[in-house]
Tab-separated table of C-alpha atoms in Angstrom:
chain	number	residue	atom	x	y	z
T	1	UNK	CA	4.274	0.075	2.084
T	2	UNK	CA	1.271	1.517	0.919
T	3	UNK	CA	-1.461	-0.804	-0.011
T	4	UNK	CA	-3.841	1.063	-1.990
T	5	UNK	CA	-6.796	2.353	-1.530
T	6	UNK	CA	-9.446	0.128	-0.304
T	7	UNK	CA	-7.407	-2.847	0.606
T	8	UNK	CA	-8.431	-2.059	4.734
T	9	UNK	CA	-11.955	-3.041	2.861
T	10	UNK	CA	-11.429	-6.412	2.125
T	11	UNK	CA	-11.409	-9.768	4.113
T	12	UNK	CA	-8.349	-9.721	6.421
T	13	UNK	CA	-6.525	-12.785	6.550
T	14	UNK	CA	-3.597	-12.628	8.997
T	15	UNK	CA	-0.127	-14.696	8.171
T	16	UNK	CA	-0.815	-18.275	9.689
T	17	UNK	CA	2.239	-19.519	11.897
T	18	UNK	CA	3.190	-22.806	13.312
T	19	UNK	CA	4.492	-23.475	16.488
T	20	UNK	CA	8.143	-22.345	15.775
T	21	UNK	CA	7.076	-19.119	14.498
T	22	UNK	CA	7.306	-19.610	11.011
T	23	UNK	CA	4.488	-19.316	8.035
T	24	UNK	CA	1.808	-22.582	7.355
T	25	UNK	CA	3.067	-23.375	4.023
T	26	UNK	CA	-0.282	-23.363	2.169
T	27	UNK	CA	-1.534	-20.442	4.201
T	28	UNK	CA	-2.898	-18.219	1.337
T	29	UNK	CA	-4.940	-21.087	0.197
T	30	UNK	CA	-7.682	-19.940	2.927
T	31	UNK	CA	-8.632	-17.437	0.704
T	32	UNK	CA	-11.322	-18.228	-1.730
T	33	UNK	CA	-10.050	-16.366	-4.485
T	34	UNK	CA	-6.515	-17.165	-4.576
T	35	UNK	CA	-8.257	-21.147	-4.545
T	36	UNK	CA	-9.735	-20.745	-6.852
T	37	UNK	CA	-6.824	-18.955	-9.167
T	38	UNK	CA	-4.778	-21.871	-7.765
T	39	UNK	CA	-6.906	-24.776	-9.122
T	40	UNK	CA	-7.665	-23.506	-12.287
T	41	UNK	CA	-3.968	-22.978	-12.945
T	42	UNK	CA	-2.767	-26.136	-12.103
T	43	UNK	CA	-4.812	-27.267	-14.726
T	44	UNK	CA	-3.602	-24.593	-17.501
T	45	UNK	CA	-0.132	-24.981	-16.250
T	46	UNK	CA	-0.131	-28.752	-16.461
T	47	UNK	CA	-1.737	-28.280	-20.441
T	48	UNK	CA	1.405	-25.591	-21.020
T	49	UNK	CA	3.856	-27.906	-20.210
T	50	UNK	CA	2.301	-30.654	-22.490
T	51	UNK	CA	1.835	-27.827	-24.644
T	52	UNK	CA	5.816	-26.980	-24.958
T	53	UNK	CA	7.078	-30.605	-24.854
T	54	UNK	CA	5.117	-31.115	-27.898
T	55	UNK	CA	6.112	-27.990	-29.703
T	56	UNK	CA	8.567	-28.863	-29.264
T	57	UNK	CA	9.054	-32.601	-30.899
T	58	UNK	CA	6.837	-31.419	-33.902
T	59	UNK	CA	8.849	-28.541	-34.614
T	60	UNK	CA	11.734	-31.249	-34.612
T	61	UNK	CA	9.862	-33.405	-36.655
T	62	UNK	CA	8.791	-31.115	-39.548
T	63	UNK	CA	12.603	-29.791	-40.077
T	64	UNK	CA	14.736	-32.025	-38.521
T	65	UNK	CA	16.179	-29.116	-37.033
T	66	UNK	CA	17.712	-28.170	-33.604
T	67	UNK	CA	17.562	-24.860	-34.104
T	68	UNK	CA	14.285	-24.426	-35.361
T	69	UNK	CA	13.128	-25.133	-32.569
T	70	UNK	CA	15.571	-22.360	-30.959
T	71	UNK	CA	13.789	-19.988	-33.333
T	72	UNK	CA	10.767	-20.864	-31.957
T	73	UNK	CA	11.270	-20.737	-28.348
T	74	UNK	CA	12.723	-17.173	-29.600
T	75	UNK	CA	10.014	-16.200	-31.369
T	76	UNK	CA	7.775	-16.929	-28.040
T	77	UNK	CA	10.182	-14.643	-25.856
T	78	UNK	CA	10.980	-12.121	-28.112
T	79	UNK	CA	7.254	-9.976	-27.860
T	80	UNK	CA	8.092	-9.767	-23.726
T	81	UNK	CA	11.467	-8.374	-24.471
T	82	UNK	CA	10.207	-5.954	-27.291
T	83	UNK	CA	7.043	-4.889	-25.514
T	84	UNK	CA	6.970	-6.332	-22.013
T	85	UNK	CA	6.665	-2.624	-20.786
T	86	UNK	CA	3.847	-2.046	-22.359
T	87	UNK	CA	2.354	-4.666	-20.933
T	88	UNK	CA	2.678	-3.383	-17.813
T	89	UNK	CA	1.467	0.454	-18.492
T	90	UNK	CA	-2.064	-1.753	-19.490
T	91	UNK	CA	-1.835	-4.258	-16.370
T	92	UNK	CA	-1.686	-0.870	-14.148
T	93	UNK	CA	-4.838	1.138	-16.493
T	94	UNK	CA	-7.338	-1.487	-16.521
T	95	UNK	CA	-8.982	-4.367	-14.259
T	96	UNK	CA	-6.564	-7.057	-13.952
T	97	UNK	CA	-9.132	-9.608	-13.938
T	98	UNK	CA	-10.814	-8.580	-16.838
T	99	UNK	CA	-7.521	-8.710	-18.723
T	100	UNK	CA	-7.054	-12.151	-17.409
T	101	UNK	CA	-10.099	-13.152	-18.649
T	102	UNK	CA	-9.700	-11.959	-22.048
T	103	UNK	CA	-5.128	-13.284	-21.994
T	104	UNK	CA	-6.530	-16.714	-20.887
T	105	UNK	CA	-8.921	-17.055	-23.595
T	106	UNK	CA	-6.731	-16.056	-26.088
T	107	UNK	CA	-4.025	-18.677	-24.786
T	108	UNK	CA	-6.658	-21.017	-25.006
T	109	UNK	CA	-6.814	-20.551	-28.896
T	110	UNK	CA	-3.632	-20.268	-29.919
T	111	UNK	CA	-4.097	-24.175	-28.468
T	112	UNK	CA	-6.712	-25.070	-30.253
T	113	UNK	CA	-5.665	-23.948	-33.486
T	114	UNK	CA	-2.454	-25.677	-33.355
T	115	UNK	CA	-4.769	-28.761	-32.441
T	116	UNK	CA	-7.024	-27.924	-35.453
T	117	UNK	CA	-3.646	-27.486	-37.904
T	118	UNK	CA	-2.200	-30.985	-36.515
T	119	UNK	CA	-5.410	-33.002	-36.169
T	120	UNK	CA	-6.008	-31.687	-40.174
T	121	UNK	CA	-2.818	-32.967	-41.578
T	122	UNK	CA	-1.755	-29.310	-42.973
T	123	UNK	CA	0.762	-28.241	-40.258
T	124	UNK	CA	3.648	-26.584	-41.580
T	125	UNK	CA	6.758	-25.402	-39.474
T	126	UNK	CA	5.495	-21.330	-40.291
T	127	UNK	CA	2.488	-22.102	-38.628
T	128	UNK	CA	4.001	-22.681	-35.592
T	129	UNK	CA	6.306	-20.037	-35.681
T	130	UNK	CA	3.527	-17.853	-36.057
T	131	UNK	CA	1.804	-18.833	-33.037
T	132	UNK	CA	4.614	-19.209	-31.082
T	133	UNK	CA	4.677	-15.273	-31.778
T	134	UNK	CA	1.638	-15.050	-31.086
T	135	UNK	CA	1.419	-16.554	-27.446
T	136	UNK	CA	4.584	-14.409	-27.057
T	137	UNK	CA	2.266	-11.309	-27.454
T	138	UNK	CA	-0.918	-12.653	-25.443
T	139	UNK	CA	2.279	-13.627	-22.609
T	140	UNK	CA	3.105	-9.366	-22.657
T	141	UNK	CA	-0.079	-8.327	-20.909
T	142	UNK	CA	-0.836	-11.821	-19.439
T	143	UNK	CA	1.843	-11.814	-17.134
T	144	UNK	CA	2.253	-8.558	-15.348
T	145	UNK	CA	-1.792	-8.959	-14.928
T	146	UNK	CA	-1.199	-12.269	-13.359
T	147	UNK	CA	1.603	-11.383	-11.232
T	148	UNK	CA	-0.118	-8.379	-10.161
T	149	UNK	CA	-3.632	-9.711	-9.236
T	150	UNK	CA	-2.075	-12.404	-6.599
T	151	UNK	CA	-1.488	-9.070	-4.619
T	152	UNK	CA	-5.207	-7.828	-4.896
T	153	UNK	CA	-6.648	-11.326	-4.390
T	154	UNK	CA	-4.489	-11.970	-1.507
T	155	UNK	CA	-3.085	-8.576	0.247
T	156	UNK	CA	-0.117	-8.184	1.442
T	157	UNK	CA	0.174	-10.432	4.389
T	158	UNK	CA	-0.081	-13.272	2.396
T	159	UNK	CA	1.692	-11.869	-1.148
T	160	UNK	CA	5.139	-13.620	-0.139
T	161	UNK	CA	3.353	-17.335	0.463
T	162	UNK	CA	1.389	-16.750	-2.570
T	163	UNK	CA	4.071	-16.217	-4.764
T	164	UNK	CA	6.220	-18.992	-3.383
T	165	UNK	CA	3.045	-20.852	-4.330
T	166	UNK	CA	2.315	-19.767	-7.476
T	167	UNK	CA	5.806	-21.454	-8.650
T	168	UNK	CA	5.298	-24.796	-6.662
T	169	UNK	CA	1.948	-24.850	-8.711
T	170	UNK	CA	3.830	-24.311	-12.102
T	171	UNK	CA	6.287	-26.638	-10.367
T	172	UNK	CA	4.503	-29.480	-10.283
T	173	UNK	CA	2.914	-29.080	-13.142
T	174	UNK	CA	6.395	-29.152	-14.628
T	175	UNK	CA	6.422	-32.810	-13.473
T	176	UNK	CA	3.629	-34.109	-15.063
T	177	UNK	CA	2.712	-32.266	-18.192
T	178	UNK	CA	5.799	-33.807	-19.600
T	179	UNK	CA	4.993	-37.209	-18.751
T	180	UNK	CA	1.415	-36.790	-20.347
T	181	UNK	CA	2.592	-35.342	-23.551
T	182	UNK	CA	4.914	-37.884	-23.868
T	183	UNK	CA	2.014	-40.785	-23.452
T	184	UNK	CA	-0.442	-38.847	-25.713
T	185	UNK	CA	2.672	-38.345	-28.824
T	186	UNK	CA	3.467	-41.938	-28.846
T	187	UNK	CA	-0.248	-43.226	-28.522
T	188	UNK	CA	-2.707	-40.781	-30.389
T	189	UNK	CA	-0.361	-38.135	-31.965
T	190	UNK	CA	0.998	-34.241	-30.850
T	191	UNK	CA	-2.519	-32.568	-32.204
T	192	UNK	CA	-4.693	-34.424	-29.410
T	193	UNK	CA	-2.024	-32.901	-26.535
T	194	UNK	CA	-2.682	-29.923	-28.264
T	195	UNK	CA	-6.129	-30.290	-28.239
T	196	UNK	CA	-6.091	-31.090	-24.113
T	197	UNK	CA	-3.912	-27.608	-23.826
T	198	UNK	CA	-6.616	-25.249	-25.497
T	199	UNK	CA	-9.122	-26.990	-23.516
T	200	UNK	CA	-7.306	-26.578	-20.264
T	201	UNK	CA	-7.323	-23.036	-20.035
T	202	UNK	CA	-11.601	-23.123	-19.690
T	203	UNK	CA	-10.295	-24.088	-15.660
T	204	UNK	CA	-8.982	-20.582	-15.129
T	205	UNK	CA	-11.868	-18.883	-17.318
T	206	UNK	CA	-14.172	-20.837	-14.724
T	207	UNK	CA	-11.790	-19.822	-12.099
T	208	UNK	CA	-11.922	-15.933	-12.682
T	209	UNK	CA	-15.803	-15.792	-13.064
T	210	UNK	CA	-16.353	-18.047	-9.971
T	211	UNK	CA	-14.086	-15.065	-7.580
T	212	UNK	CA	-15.969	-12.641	-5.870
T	213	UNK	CA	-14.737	-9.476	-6.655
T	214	UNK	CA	-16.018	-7.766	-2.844
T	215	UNK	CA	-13.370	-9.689	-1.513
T	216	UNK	CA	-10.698	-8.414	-3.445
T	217	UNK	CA	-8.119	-5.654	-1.937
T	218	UNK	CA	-8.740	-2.929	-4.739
T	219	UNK	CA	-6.108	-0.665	-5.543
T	220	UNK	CA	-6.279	2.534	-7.195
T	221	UNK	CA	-5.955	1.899	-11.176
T	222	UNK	CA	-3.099	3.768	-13.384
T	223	UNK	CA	-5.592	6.738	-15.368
T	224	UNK	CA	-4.748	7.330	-18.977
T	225	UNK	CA	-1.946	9.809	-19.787
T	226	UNK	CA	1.142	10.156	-21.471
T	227	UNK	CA	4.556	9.455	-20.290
T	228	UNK	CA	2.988	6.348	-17.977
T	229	UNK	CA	6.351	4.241	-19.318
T	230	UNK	CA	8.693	6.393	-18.956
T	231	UNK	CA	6.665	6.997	-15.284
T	232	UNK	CA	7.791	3.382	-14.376
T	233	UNK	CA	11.062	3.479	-15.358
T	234	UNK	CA	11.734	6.263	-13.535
T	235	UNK	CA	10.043	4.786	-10.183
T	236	UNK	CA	12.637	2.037	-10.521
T	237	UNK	CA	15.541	3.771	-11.391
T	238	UNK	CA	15.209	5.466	-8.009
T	239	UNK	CA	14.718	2.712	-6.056
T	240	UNK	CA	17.905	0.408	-5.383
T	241	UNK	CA	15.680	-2.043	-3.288
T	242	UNK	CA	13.881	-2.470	-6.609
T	243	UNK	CA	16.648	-2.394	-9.464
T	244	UNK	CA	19.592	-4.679	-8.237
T	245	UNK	CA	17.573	-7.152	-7.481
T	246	UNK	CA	15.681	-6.483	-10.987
T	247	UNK	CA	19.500	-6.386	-12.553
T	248	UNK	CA	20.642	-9.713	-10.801
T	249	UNK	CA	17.443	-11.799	-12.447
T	250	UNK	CA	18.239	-10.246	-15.457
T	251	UNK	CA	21.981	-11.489	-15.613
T	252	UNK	CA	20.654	-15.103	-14.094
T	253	UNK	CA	17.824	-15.338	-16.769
T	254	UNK	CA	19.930	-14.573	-19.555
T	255	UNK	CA	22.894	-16.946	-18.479
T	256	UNK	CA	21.925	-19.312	-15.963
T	257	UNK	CA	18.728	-20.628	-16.927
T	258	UNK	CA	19.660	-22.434	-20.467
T	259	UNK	CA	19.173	-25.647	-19.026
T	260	UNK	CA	17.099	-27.213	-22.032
T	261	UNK	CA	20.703	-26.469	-24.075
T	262	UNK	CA	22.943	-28.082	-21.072
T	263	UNK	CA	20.813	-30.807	-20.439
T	264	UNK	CA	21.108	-31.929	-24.043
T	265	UNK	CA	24.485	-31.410	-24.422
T	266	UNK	CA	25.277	-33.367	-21.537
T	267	UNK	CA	22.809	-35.847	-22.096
T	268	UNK	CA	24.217	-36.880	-26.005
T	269	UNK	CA	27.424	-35.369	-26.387
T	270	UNK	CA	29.349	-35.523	-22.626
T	271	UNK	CA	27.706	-38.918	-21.056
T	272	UNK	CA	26.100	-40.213	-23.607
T	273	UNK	CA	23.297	-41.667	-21.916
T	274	UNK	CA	20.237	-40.885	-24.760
T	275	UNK	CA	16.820	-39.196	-24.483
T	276	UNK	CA	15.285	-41.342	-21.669
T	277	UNK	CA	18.202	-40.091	-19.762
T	278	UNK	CA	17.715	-36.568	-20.629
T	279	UNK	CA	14.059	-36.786	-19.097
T	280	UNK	CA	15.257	-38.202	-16.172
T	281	UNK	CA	17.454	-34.820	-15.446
T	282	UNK	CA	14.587	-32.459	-16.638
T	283	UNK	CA	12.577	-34.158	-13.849
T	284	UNK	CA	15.551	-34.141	-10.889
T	285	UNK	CA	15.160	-30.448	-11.797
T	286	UNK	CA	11.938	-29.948	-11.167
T	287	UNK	CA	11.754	-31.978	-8.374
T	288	UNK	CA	14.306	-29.614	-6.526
T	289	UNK	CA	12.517	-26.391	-7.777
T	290	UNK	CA	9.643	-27.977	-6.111
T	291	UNK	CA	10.902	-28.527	-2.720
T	292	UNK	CA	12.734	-24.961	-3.650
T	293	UNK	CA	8.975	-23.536	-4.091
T	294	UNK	CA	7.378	-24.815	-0.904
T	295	UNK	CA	10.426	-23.942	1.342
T	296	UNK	CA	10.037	-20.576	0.493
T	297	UNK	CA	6.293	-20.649	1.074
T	298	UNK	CA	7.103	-21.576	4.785
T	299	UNK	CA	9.834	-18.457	4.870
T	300	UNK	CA	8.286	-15.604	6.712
T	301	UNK	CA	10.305	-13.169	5.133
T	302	UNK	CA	12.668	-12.185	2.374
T	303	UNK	CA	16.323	-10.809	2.362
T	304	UNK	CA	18.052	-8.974	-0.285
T	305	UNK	CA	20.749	-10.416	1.607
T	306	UNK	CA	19.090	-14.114	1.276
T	307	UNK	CA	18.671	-13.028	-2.406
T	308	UNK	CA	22.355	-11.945	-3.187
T	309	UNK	CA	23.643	-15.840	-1.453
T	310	UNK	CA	20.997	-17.657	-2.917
T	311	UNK	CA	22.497	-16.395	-6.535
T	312	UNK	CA	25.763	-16.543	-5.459
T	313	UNK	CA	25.494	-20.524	-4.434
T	314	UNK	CA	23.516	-21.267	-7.545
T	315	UNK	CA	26.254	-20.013	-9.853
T	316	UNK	CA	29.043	-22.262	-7.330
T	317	UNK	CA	26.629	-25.438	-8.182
T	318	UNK	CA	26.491	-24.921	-11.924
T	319	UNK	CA	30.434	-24.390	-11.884
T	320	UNK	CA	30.621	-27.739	-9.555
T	321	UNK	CA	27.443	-29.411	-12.178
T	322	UNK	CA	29.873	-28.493	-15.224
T	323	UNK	CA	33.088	-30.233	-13.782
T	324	UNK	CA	31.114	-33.164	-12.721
T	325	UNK	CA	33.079	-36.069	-13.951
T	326	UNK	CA	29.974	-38.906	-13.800
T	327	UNK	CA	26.754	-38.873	-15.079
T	328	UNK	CA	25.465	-39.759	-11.149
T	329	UNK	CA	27.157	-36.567	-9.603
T	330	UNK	CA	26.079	-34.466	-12.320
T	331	UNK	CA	22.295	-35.661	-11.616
T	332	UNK	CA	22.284	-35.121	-8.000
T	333	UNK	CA	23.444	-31.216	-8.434
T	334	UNK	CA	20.631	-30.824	-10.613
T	335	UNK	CA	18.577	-31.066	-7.371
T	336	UNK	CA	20.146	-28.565	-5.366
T	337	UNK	CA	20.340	-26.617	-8.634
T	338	UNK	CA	16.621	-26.261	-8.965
T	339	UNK	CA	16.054	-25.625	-5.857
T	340	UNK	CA	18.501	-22.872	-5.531
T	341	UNK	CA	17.444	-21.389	-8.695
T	342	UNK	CA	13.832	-21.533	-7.535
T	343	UNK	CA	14.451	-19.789	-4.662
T	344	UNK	CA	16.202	-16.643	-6.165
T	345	UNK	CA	13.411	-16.129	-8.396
T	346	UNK	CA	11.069	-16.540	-5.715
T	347	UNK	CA	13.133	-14.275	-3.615
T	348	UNK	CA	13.221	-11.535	-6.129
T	349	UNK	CA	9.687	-11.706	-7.473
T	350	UNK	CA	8.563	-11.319	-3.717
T	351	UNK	CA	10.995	-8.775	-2.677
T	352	UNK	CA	10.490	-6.656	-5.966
T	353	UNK	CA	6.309	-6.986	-5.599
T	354	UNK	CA	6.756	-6.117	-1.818
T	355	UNK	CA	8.514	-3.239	-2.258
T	356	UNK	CA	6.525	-1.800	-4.639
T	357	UNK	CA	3.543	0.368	-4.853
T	358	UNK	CA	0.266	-1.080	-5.687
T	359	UNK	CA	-0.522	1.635	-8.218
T	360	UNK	CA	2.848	0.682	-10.270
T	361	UNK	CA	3.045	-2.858	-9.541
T	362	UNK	CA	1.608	-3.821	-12.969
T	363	UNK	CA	4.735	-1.992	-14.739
T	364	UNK	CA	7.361	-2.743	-11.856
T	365	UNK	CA	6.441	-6.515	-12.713
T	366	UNK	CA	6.370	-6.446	-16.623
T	367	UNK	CA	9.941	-4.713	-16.145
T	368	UNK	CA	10.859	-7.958	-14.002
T	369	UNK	CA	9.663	-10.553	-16.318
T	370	UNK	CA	11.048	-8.080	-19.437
T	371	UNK	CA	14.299	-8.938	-17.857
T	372	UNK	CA	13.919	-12.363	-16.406
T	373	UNK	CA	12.102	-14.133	-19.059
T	374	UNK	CA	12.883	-11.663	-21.771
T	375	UNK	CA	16.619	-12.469	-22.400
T	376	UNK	CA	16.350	-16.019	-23.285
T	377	UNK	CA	16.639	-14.724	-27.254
T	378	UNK	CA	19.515	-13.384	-26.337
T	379	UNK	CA	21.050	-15.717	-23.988
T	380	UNK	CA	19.974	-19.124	-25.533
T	381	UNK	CA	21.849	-18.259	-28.960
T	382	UNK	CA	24.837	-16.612	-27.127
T	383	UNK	CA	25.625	-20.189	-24.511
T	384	UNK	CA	24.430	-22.289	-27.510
T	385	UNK	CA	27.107	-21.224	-29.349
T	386	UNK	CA	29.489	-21.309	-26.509
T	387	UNK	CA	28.186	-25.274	-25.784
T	388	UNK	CA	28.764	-26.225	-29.622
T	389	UNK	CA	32.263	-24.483	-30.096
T	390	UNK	CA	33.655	-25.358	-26.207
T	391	UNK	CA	31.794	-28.160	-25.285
T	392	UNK	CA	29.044	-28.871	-22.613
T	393	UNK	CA	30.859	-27.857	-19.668
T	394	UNK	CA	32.315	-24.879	-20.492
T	395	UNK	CA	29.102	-23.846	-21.604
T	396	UNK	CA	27.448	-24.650	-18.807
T	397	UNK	CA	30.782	-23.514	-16.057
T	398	UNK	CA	30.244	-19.748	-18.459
T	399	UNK	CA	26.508	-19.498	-17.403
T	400	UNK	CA	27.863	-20.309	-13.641
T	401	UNK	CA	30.394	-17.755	-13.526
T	402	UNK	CA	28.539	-14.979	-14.834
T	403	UNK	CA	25.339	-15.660	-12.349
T	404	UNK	CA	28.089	-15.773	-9.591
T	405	UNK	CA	29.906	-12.802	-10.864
T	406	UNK	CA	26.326	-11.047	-10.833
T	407	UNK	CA	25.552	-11.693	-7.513
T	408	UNK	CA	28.870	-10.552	-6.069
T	409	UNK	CA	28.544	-7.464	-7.879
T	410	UNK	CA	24.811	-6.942	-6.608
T	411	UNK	CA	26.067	-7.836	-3.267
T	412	UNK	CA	28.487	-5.422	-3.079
T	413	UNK	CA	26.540	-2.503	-4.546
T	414	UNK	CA	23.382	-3.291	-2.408
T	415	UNK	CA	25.855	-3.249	0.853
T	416	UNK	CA	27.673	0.322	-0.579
T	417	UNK	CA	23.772	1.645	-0.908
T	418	UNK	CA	22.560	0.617	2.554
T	419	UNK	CA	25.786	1.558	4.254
T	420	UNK	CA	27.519	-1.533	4.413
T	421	UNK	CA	30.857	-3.025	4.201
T	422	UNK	CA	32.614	-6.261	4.389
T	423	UNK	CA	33.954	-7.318	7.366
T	424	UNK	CA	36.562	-9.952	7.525
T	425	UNK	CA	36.941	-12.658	10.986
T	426	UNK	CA	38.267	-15.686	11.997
T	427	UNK	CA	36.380	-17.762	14.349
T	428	UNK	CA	36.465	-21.368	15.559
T	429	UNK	CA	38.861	-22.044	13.373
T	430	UNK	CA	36.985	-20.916	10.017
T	431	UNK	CA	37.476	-17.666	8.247
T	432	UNK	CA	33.509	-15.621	8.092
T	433	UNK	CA	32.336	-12.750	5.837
T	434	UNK	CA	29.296	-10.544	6.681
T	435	UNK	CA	28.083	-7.606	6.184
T	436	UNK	CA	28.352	-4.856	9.020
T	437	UNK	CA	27.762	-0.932	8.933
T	438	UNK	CA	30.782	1.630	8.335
T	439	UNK	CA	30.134	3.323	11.759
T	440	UNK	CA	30.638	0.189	13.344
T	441	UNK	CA	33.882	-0.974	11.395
T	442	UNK	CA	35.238	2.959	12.457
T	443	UNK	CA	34.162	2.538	16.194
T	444	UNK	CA	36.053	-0.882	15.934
T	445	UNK	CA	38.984	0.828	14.456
């Protein structure tokens, strides 16, 4: 893979291994930059999740309203499905870091102003809509920048582990956000956690200026021209190593990832075990996604073929979650669950970035996260409505199916592509499936 011009330039830091062979889990950390980037956005991160938590209970508080605050987690998706390519074409034309600089400012605002709005007394549901919207737009160009600068800070010996890292960092922060937002609504009120969000993005800001750009590995910047979108679209069209896995997210964002609906559900209408309850399971989940995260930042490589089973056991544990007949069970899978899920994201994200060229990476990744993130407003309204006329577990047993349906399909078209087919044995005793090349299966024959 090419690596862009002036990437031989920069620092080299070469893939740390342990005595097995494998990848030092927080290898990429060496690099100034990338810790840098890492500490300032366990700080932001941690402020986002107080940030949604709250949203979310004052959204519920001003209407009373479930699906209110559907709309607005909508309304905060919706910009990366309507203009997520966009956001890539700019990632790839200008300096990513630049265009950090200016995303995490403006994320920083949209916090404060909610903080303002609350603190003030004049908060009205609209308002929040609005800047729900609004981060949804600053999110377009924010993320493709993001995921493509980890590649220039880093290079790509160390892109996979940074990656992996990247999600234990918003991971963790997953686990205590929460917790904090919950202390500071019951104590001093939702505008204060707002407040402590806006604020927290000044540890990135700080982050960014403090890098020093010499070390960076520079690629070669998209120029200005027409047809750029359709440019990218075209790169990935013709590149099966980049669009199955690309399709696979999509289908697993869309349908497997409405936990916040499931967990609910579950929670009030199928165990009946109330809101502390329903916290508890948010935080089993992260907890796996976690341990999901830094696995894969030990993993010294990644597998289309890890990517395709990975999907295809975390649609069998959502069908198993679903059919869970006590509240215990159901918790435990939730581990497993998280982890699993973590890992085909991971595995994809990594894969997709890998494979790609530097110069397009900025509009292969807004593609991904069009996909990934981007069909929640479709999704989320679609197995909501399945949860409330079904019930809970077929709800959550449809999102299952259709993630393992998914991945079998991938599977099989990914194996067709590379020359593959399925070969059937019995061994020890146990039936085994695996993928072997047509020549072989005709010299066999």
């Amino acid at each position: 893979m090419s690596t862009g011009p002036g990437a031989d330039s920069a620092p080299v830091h070469k893939p740390t291994l342990d005595t097995r062979g494998r990848r030092e889990t927080f290898s990429s950390l060496r690099i100034r930059n990338y810790r840098l980037f890492f500490t300032g956005a366990i700080v932001s991160n941690t402020g986002t999740w107080m940030a949604r938590i709250t949203q979310d209970w004052l959204v519920l508080s001003l209407t009373g309203s479930a699906a209110a605050v559907g709309i607005t987690t909508a309304l905060q998706f919706l910009p990366m499905l309507l203009f997520g390519l966009y956001g890539g074409v700019i990632a790839d034309r200008y300096p990513k870091r630049l265009l950090l600089l200016f995303s995490q400012a403006a994320l920083g605002l949209c916090g404060l102003a909610l903080a303002v709005l609350t603190l003030s007394g004049s908060i009205q549901v609209w308002h929040v809509y609005l800047i729900a919207f609004l981060l949804g737009m600053v999110t377009v160009v924010d993320n493709p920048a993001r995921q493509a600068y980890v590649a220039e800070m880093v290079g790509p010996d160390q892109l996979r582990n940074a990656v992996s890292l990247n999600s234990a960092n918003f991971q963790s922060a997953r686990l205590i956000g929460p917790a904090v937002a919950g202390v500071l609504i019951a104590g001093v009120g939702s505008g204060w956690a707002f407040l402590l969000n806006g604020l927290s993005f000044l540890a990135p800001l700080v982050s960014l200026l403090l890098m020093r750009t010499s070390e960076l590995h520079k690629v070669e910047r998209a120029p200005r021209g027409k047809g750029q979108l359709r440019e990218g679209l075209r790169y990935v069209a013709a590149r099966p190593d980049l669009i199955w896995p690309i399709v696979l997210v999509g289908f697993i964002g869309t349908f497997g990832f409405n936990f916040p609906i499931w967990l609910t559900a579950f929670s009030g209408d199928v165990f009946h075990v109330g809101a502390g309850a329903y916290g508890f399971l948010n935080t089993l989940m992260a907890a796996g996604s976690l341990v999901g995260a830094l696995a894969a930042a030990r993993r010294g490589s990644t597998r289309l073929r890890m990517l395709v089973i990975a999907a295809g056991v975390f649609g069998v544990l959502e069908i198993a979650a679903a059919l869970s007949p006590t509240f215990w069970l159901f918790a435990l899978l939730l581990v497993p669950i998280g982890m699993i899920g973590l890992t085909v994201n991971i595995a994809a994200n990594s894969a997709v970035q890998m494979a790609t060229d530097p110069a397009m990476r900025g509009r292969v990744m807004s593609l991904y996260m069009m996909v990934f993130a981007g069909g929640t407003p479709i999704g989320a309204p679609l197995l909501g409505w399945v949860t409330d006329t079904y019930g809970a577990r077929i709800g959550f047993a449809t999102g299952g199916v259709i993630s393992l349906a998914a991945a079998v399909l991938v599977g099989l078209v990914l194996a067709r592509v590379g020359g593959l087919k399925v070969a059937w044995a019995w061994r020890h005793g146990h039936p085994q499936v695996r993928f072997v090349a047509r020549e072989r299966l005709a010299t066999a024959a």
